[in-house]
Tab-separated table of C-alpha atoms in Angstrom:
chain	number	residue	atom	x	y	z
A	211	MET	CA	9.324	-11.926	17.782
A	212	THR	CA	12.418	-11.626	15.567
A	213	GLN	CA	10.516	-12.244	12.359
A	214	ILE	CA	8.034	-9.501	13.277
A	215	TRP	CA	10.878	-7.011	13.655
A	216	ILE	CA	12.408	-8.200	10.375
A	217	SER	CA	9.111	-7.765	8.551
A	218	ALA	CA	8.448	-4.328	10.087
A	219	ALA	CA	11.979	-3.100	9.359
A	220	GLY	CA	11.890	-4.491	5.826
A	221	LEU	CA	8.609	-2.804	4.917
A	222	CYS	CA	9.538	0.526	6.474
A	223	GLY	CA	13.057	0.395	5.038
A	224	ALA	CA	11.776	-0.341	1.528
A	225	THR	CA	9.473	2.693	1.674
A	226	LEU	CA	12.289	4.947	2.885
A	227	LEU	CA	14.677	3.582	0.238
A	228	GLY	CA	12.161	4.379	-2.467
A	229	SER	CA	11.634	7.842	-1.008
A	230	LEU	CA	15.366	8.576	-0.988
A	231	LEU	CA	15.607	7.464	-4.619
A	232	GLY	CA	12.677	9.760	-5.364
A	233	PHE	CA	14.714	12.790	-4.287
A	234	PHE	CA	17.112	12.079	-7.163
A	235	ILE	CA	14.374	11.440	-9.733
A	236	LYS	CA	12.336	14.634	-9.602
A	237	ASN	CA	11.106	14.756	-13.204
A	238	LEU	CA	9.775	11.247	-13.767
A	239	PRO	CA	7.594	11.290	-16.930
A	240	HIS	CA	3.962	10.282	-16.502
A	241	LYS	CA	4.588	7.257	-18.718
A	242	TRP	CA	7.132	5.822	-16.292
A	243	ASN	CA	5.203	6.950	-13.252
A	244	ASP	CA	2.105	5.090	-14.487
A	245	THR	CA	4.167	2.040	-15.435
A	246	ILE	CA	5.796	1.831	-12.006
A	247	LEU	CA	2.487	2.348	-10.236
A	248	GLY	CA	0.843	-0.277	-12.449
A	249	TYR	CA	3.597	-2.739	-11.517
A	250	CYS	CA	2.999	-1.933	-7.837
A	251	ALA	CA	-0.715	-2.549	-8.328
A	252	GLY	CA	0.047	-5.965	-9.820
A	253	LEU	CA	2.265	-6.899	-6.884
A	254	MET	CA	-0.412	-5.792	-4.428
A	255	LEU	CA	-3.122	-7.635	-6.350
A	256	ALA	CA	-1.144	-10.872	-6.204
A	257	ALA	CA	-0.284	-10.346	-2.529
A	258	SER	CA	-3.924	-9.726	-1.625
A	259	ILE	CA	-5.173	-12.819	-3.449
A	260	ILE	CA	-2.320	-15.353	-3.168
A	261	GLY	CA	-0.984	-14.253	0.214
A	262	LEU	CA	-4.172	-13.204	2.022
A	263	ILE	CA	-7.592	-14.151	0.666
A	264	VAL	CA	-6.723	-17.680	-0.539
A	265	PRO	CA	-4.893	-18.545	2.730
A	266	GLY	CA	-7.913	-17.102	4.542
A	267	VAL	CA	-10.122	-19.627	2.789
A	268	GLU	CA	-7.644	-22.436	3.463
A	269	THR	CA	-7.369	-21.690	7.214
A	270	ARG	CA	-11.105	-21.214	7.888
A	271	GLY	CA	-11.524	-24.821	9.039
A	272	ASP	CA	-15.192	-25.586	9.655
A	273	MET	CA	-16.250	-21.961	9.242
A	274	SER	CA	-18.324	-20.939	6.254
A	275	VAL	CA	-16.545	-19.376	3.282
A	276	TRP	CA	-18.906	-16.441	3.771
A	277	ILE	CA	-16.788	-15.463	6.802
A	278	VAL	CA	-13.908	-14.798	4.438
A	279	VAL	CA	-16.189	-12.961	1.999
A	280	ALA	CA	-17.510	-10.782	4.827
A	281	GLY	CA	-13.963	-10.066	6.016
A	282	ALA	CA	-12.872	-8.898	2.547
A	283	LEU	CA	-15.917	-6.651	2.186
A	284	ALA	CA	-15.312	-5.246	5.668
A	285	GLY	CA	-11.701	-4.464	4.704
A	286	GLY	CA	-12.827	-2.491	1.680
A	287	PHE	CA	-15.475	-0.663	3.696
A	288	PHE	CA	-12.902	0.191	6.366
A	289	LEU	CA	-10.689	1.908	3.767
A	290	ASN	CA	-13.733	3.726	2.438
A	291	ILE	CA	-14.389	5.129	5.930
A	292	LEU	CA	-10.735	6.151	6.314
A	293	ASP	CA	-10.996	8.043	3.034
A	294	LEU	CA	-13.858	10.070	4.496
A	295	LEU	CA	-11.915	10.784	7.691
A	296	THR	CA	-8.798	12.097	5.926
A	297	PRO	CA	-7.528	15.206	7.786
A	298	HIS	CA	-7.122	18.652	6.223
A	299	LEU	CA	-4.277	18.286	3.775
A	300	HIS	CA	-2.709	21.736	4.158
A	301	THR	CA	-1.619	20.853	7.695
A	302	LEU	CA	0.617	18.130	6.225
A	303	THR	CA	2.283	20.193	3.512
A	304	GLY	CA	2.927	23.315	5.563
A	305	LEU	CA	1.495	25.400	2.743
A	306	ASP	CA	-1.244	27.998	3.053
A	307	ALA	CA	-4.810	26.644	3.152
A	308	GLU	CA	-5.861	29.205	0.532
A	309	GLU	CA	-3.240	27.819	-1.832
A	310	HIS	CA	-4.795	24.372	-1.485
A	311	ARG	CA	-8.249	25.663	-2.302
A	312	ASN	CA	-6.996	27.366	-5.458
A	313	ASN	CA	-4.606	24.648	-6.585
A	314	HIS	CA	-6.553	21.607	-7.779
A	315	SER	CA	-3.372	19.871	-8.937
A	316	LEU	CA	-1.852	20.146	-5.456
A	317	ASN	CA	-5.035	18.821	-3.862
A	318	ARG	CA	-5.016	15.874	-6.246
A	319	ILE	CA	-1.372	15.119	-5.466
A	320	MET	CA	-2.007	15.220	-1.712
A	321	LEU	CA	-5.088	13.020	-1.987
A	322	PHE	CA	-2.985	10.474	-3.877
A	323	VAL	CA	-0.238	10.634	-1.231
A	324	MET	CA	-2.827	10.264	1.532
A	325	ALA	CA	-4.311	7.253	-0.253
A	326	ILE	CA	-0.879	5.610	-0.181
A	327	ALA	CA	-0.438	6.539	3.487
A	328	ILE	CA	-3.878	5.191	4.408
A	329	HIS	CA	-3.222	1.771	2.935
A	330	LYS	CA	0.171	1.412	4.635
A	331	LEU	CA	-1.486	0.490	7.930
A	332	PRO	CA	-3.592	-2.402	6.541
A	333	GLU	CA	-0.574	-3.468	4.456
A	334	GLY	CA	1.395	-3.812	7.672
A	335	VAL	CA	-1.506	-5.637	9.285
A	336	ALA	CA	-1.568	-7.997	6.300
A	337	ALA	CA	2.110	-8.835	6.756
A	338	GLY	CA	1.779	-9.124	10.539
A	339	VAL	CA	-1.205	-11.455	10.389
A	340	THR	CA	0.687	-13.911	8.200
A	341	LEU	CA	3.553	-14.096	10.690
A	342	THR	CA	1.489	-16.180	13.112
A	343	GLU	CA	2.001	-19.907	13.440
A	344	ALA	CA	-0.981	-20.562	11.181
A	345	GLY	CA	0.419	-18.525	8.298
A	346	ASP	CA	1.872	-20.917	5.692
A	347	THR	CA	2.813	-18.089	3.313
A	348	SER	CA	4.122	-15.661	5.904
A	349	TRP	CA	7.002	-14.167	3.930
A	350	ILE	CA	5.175	-13.997	0.593
A	351	VAL	CA	3.056	-11.041	1.646
A	352	THR	CA	5.999	-9.258	3.282
A	353	ILE	CA	8.206	-9.723	0.206
A	354	GLY	CA	5.437	-8.626	-2.153
A	355	ILE	CA	4.661	-5.487	-0.165
A	356	ALA	CA	8.356	-4.634	0.280
A	357	LEU	CA	8.962	-4.929	-3.467
A	358	GLN	CA	6.162	-2.544	-4.307
A	359	ASN	CA	7.122	-0.156	-1.488
A	360	ILE	CA	10.348	0.869	-3.254
A	361	PRO	CA	8.849	2.226	-6.498
A	362	GLU	CA	5.792	3.417	-4.567
A	363	GLY	CA	8.048	5.472	-2.303
A	364	MET	CA	9.653	6.969	-5.400
A	365	VAL	CA	6.430	8.072	-7.073
A	366	ILE	CA	5.179	10.078	-4.089
A	367	ILE	CA	8.321	12.192	-3.644
A	368	ALA	CA	8.556	13.975	-6.997
A	369	PRO	CA	4.939	15.255	-7.015
A	370	LEU	CA	5.323	16.674	-3.494
A	371	LEU	CA	8.539	18.499	-4.343
A	372	MET	CA	7.087	19.834	-7.591
A	373	ALA	CA	4.026	21.060	-5.676
A	374	GLY	CA	6.243	23.238	-3.477
A	375	VAL	CA	6.469	21.116	-0.332
A	376	SER	CA	9.863	21.543	1.357
A	377	HIS	CA	12.471	18.778	1.227
A	378	LEU	CA	12.435	18.386	5.012
A	379	ARG	CA	8.647	18.130	5.251
A	380	THR	CA	8.581	15.732	2.315
A	381	LEU	CA	11.141	13.529	4.085
A	382	LEU	CA	9.123	13.654	7.326
A	383	ILE	CA	5.964	12.648	5.440
A	384	SER	CA	7.851	9.683	3.944
A	385	ILE	CA	9.144	8.591	7.361
A	386	ALA	CA	5.652	8.845	8.866
A	387	ILE	CA	4.233	6.753	6.012
A	388	GLY	CA	6.904	4.099	6.577
A	389	LEU	CA	6.275	3.998	10.330
A	390	LEU	CA	2.579	3.317	9.719
A	391	GLU	CA	3.583	-0.088	8.380
A	392	VAL	CA	5.646	-0.827	11.479
A	393	VAL	CA	2.563	-0.173	13.605
A	394	GLY	CA	0.483	-2.294	11.241
A	395	VAL	CA	2.842	-5.275	11.363
A	396	TRP	CA	2.775	-5.370	15.164
A	397	ALA	CA	-0.990	-4.862	15.282
A	398	GLY	CA	-1.559	-7.647	12.768
A	399	ALA	CA	0.786	-10.044	14.559
A	400	PHE	CA	-0.906	-9.300	17.895
A	401	MET	CA	-4.367	-9.954	16.468
A	402	GLY	CA	-3.178	-13.136	14.784
A	403	TYR	CA	-1.667	-14.507	17.981
A	404	LEU	CA	-4.638	-13.377	20.048
A	405	SER	CA	-6.907	-15.960	18.514
A	406	ALA	CA	-6.303	-18.466	15.730
A	407	SER	CA	-10.013	-18.299	14.903
A	408	LEU	CA	-9.550	-14.642	13.918
A	409	LEU	CA	-6.907	-15.476	11.332
A	410	PRO	CA	-9.209	-16.175	8.336
A	411	VAL	CA	-11.149	-12.966	8.986
A	412	MET	CA	-7.996	-10.889	9.467
A	413	LEU	CA	-6.391	-12.291	6.330
A	414	SER	CA	-9.436	-11.562	4.207
A	415	PHE	CA	-9.937	-8.172	5.871
A	416	ALA	CA	-6.411	-7.102	4.940
A	417	GLY	CA	-6.857	-8.542	1.450
A	418	GLY	CA	-10.098	-6.630	0.944
A	419	ALA	CA	-8.444	-3.399	2.101
A	420	MET	CA	-5.647	-3.870	-0.415
A	421	LEU	CA	-8.117	-4.635	-3.212
A	422	TYR	CA	-9.962	-1.412	-2.382
A	423	VAL	CA	-6.779	0.660	-2.749
A	424	ILE	CA	-5.848	-1.044	-6.026
A	425	SER	CA	-9.255	-0.431	-7.596
A	426	ASP	CA	-10.117	2.943	-6.077
A	427	GLU	CA	-6.736	4.695	-6.189
A	428	MET	CA	-3.942	2.939	-8.054
A	429	ILE	CA	-5.582	1.755	-11.292
A	430	PRO	CA	-7.505	5.027	-11.883
A	431	GLU	CA	-4.262	6.981	-11.356
A	432	THR	CA	-2.375	4.847	-13.905
A	433	HIS	CA	-5.187	5.291	-16.461
A	434	ALA	CA	-5.487	9.077	-16.121
A	435	HIS	CA	-2.724	10.155	-18.524
A	436	GLY	CA	-3.268	8.045	-21.642
A	437	ASN	CA	-0.840	5.296	-20.609
A	438	GLN	CA	-3.451	2.696	-19.683
A	439	LYS	CA	-2.121	-0.033	-22.021
A	440	LEU	CA	1.405	0.250	-20.675
A	441	ALA	CA	0.099	0.365	-17.099
A	442	THR	CA	-2.052	-2.718	-17.729
A	443	TYR	CA	0.883	-4.781	-18.975
A	444	ALA	CA	2.921	-3.537	-16.018
A	445	LEU	CA	0.149	-4.706	-13.665
A	446	ILE	CA	0.175	-8.167	-15.262
A	447	THR	CA	3.975	-8.273	-14.966
A	448	GLY	CA	3.783	-7.296	-11.303
A	449	PHE	CA	1.205	-9.999	-10.604
A	450	MET	CA	3.310	-12.664	-12.314
A	451	THR	CA	6.452	-11.470	-10.484
A	452	LEU	CA	4.914	-12.259	-7.124
A	453	LEU	CA	3.542	-15.553	-8.452
A	454	VAL	CA	7.091	-16.575	-9.420
A	455	ILE	CA	8.374	-15.490	-5.976
A	456	GLU	CA	5.600	-17.503	-4.298
A	457	GLU	CA	6.617	-20.607	-6.264
A	458	ALA	CA	10.280	-20.060	-5.409
A	459	PHE	CA	9.519	-19.892	-1.667
A	460	ALA	CA	6.875	-22.635	-1.679
């Protein structure tokens, strides 16, 4: 029970810390924004593979490896459905709906923020699932997600403020995003404890969801401003960072 609270508080706290830092860094150049986001993508990529999908294969027992494959595909499909069910964005910003229709930049910013918010829940589930007795790499996923939550929290603040969203509403959005991970951690831990046989599917499901976000949202965003080489090296660095952490905690 204690480790679940530690994981939930760590993930939520890292997001809020990044958000608070974001209030002081309002004019982050695209080059650094793409580099930070690329590093986050690398951390998430390593966490999804090393901390989720591979352990899913290792804990499947006598089950076919296709169970893990199906779980990963289901995770990606689940995020795809959530994308389609995203609520009207003007209700989150407090700005006029007409302004959203006529401001493509604002719409793009809010879609990016919503993409981050959407994947916070499965991120929390991913950490929660690995906190069961069967999870041999329980803290690897939590550490990896917490590390990327700090810069990720930073990169969502500046665009919102520049788009005209109030400081208070921006802070409330950040808090809500952080709390989604708390819910996810408890949901993942509950499902993991509910049945050990669900663990391989849940691990791969969470891994597939994270892979979807990396490919569909994070990498395209880092390659949209001419900084793709820098973002690519940052992604590799992020991946290797979590690999080193995994070895240190092994």
